[in-house]
XYZ file of C-alpha atoms in Angstrom:
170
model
C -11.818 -45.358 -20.564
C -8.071 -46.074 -19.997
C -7.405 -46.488 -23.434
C -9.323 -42.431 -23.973
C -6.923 -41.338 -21.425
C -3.517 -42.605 -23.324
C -4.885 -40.846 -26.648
C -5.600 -37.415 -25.103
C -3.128 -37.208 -22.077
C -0.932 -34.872 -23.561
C -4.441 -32.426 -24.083
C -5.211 -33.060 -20.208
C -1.842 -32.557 -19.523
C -1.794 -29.233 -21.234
C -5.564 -28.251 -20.310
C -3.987 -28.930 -16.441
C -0.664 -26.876 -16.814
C -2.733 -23.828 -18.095
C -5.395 -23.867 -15.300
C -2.306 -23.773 -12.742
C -0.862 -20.657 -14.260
C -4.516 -18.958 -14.302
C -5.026 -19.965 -10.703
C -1.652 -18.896 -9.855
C -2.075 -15.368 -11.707
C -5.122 -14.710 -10.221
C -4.039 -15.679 -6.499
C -0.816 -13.663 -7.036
C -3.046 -10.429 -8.531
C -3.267 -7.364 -6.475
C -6.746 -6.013 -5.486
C -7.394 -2.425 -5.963
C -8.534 -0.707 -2.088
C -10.787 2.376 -2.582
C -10.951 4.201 0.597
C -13.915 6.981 0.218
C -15.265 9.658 3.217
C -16.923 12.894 2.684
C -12.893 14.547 2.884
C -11.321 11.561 1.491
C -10.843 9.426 -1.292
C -8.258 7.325 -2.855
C -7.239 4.062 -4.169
C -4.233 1.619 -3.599
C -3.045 -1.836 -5.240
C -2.469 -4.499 -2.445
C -0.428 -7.050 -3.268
C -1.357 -10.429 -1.903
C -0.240 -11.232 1.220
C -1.216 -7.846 2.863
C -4.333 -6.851 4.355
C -6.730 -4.115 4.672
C -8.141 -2.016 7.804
C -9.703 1.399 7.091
C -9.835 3.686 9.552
C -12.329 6.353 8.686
C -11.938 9.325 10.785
C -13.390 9.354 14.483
C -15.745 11.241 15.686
C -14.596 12.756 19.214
C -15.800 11.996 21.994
C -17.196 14.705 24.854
C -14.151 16.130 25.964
C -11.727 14.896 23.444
C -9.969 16.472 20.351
C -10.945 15.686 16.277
C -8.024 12.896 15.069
C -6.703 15.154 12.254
C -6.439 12.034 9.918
C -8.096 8.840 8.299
C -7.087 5.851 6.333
C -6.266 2.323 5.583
C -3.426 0.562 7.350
C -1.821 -2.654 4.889
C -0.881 -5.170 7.466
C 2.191 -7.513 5.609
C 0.721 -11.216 7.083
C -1.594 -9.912 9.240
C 1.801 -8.029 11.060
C 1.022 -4.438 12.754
C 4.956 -4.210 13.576
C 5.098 -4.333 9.716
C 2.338 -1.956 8.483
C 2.103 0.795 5.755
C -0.623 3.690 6.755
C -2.168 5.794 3.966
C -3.960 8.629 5.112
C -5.244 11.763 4.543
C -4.214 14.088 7.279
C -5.642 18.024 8.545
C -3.480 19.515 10.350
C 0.564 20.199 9.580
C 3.185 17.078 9.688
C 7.157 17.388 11.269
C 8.690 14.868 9.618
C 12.165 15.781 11.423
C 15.789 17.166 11.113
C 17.230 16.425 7.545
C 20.006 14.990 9.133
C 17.804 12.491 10.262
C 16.424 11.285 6.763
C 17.328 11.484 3.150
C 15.008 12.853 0.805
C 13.862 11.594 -2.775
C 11.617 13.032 -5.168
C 8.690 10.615 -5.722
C 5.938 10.229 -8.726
C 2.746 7.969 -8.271
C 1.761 6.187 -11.251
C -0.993 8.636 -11.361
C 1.183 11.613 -11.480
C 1.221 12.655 -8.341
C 4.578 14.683 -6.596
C 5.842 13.905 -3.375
C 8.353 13.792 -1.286
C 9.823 9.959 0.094
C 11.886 10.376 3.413
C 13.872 7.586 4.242
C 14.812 7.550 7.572
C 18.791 7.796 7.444
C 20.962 4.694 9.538
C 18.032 1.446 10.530
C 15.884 1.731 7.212
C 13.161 0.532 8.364
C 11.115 3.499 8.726
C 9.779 5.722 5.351
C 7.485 9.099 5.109
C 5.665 9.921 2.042
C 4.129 13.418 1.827
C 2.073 13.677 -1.153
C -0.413 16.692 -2.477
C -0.185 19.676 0.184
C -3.563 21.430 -0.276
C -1.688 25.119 1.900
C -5.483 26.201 2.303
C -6.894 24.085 4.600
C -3.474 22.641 5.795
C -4.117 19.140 4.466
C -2.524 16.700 2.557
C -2.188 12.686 1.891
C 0.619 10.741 2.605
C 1.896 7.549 3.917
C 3.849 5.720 6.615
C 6.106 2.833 6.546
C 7.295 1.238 9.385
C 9.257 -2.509 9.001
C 10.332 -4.318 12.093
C 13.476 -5.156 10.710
C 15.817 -4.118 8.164
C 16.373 -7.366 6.203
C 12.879 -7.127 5.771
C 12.368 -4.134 4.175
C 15.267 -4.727 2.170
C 13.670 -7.607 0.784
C 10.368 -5.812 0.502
C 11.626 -2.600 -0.654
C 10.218 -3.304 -4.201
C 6.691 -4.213 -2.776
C 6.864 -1.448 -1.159
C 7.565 0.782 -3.488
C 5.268 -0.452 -5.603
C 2.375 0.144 -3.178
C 3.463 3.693 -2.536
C 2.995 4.512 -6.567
C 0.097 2.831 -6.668
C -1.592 5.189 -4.706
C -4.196 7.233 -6.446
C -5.879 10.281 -5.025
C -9.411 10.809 -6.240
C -11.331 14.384 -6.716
């Protein structure tokens, strides 16, 4: 048995290095979240190390008000100080004073125009308002909001790369 081992050990050795890089690409792969209500429906890459909650719409209780929006909130390491919150919203959105962010044409991968506001001074706080539908006051968008600033400069790219990702369905 030894002697097997000597003759092919370069083959296991190669055979071993190449099942490491497909267990590696495949733990380091984004998965695709679809998000689908009656109103709503899109899809985002996640990169690993995020996670998923969707947050379908509520239904209001006696006495209270419709929540205008619904979702998915990416969690980065489980994290709700440092979240991203896609959503489709119906009602109008303030984002604020221009003086207060700095504005930058944005394209999804899918085509899709918006609008990224990056929240002028901290950075650690982004608004992206994508596909106004002026009818019925709606429109998707999301929210990014890093606890720190060295953070999202390091994840900036991630980021980013999320936001593009995101793919609103018909």
């Amino acid at each position: 048995m030894l002697k097997i081992i000597k003759k092919y050990k370069i083959y296991l050795l190669i055979i071993l290095v190449l099942l490491s890089i497909a267990i590696i690409y495949f733990l380091s792969k984004d998965t695709v979240c679809s998000f689908q209500t009656k109103e709503t429906h899109f899809t985002v890459r996640v990169p690993h190390g995020w996670s998923v909650i969707k947050q379908p719409r509520e239904i209001p209780q006696e006495g209270n008000e419709l929540i205008p929006e619904e979702g998915v909130t990416l969690l980065l390491n489980g994290d709700d100080k440092n979240c991203i919150w896609i959503y489709s919203q119906y009602s109008s959105r303030n984002i604020g004073s221009e003086t207060q962010y700095t504005q930058e044409a944005f394209l999804t991968d899918s085509g899709l125009k918006g609008v990224l506001y990056k929240e002028n001074g901290n950075n650690t706080h982004w608004e992206l308002i994508l596909e106004r539908n002026s009818k019925m006051l709606s429109f998707y968008g999301a929210s990014v909001n890093i606890s720190d600033e060295n953070l999202m400069v390091e994840k900036a790219q991630q980021i980013t790369r999320i936001l593009k990702s995101i793919d609103i369905k018909k």
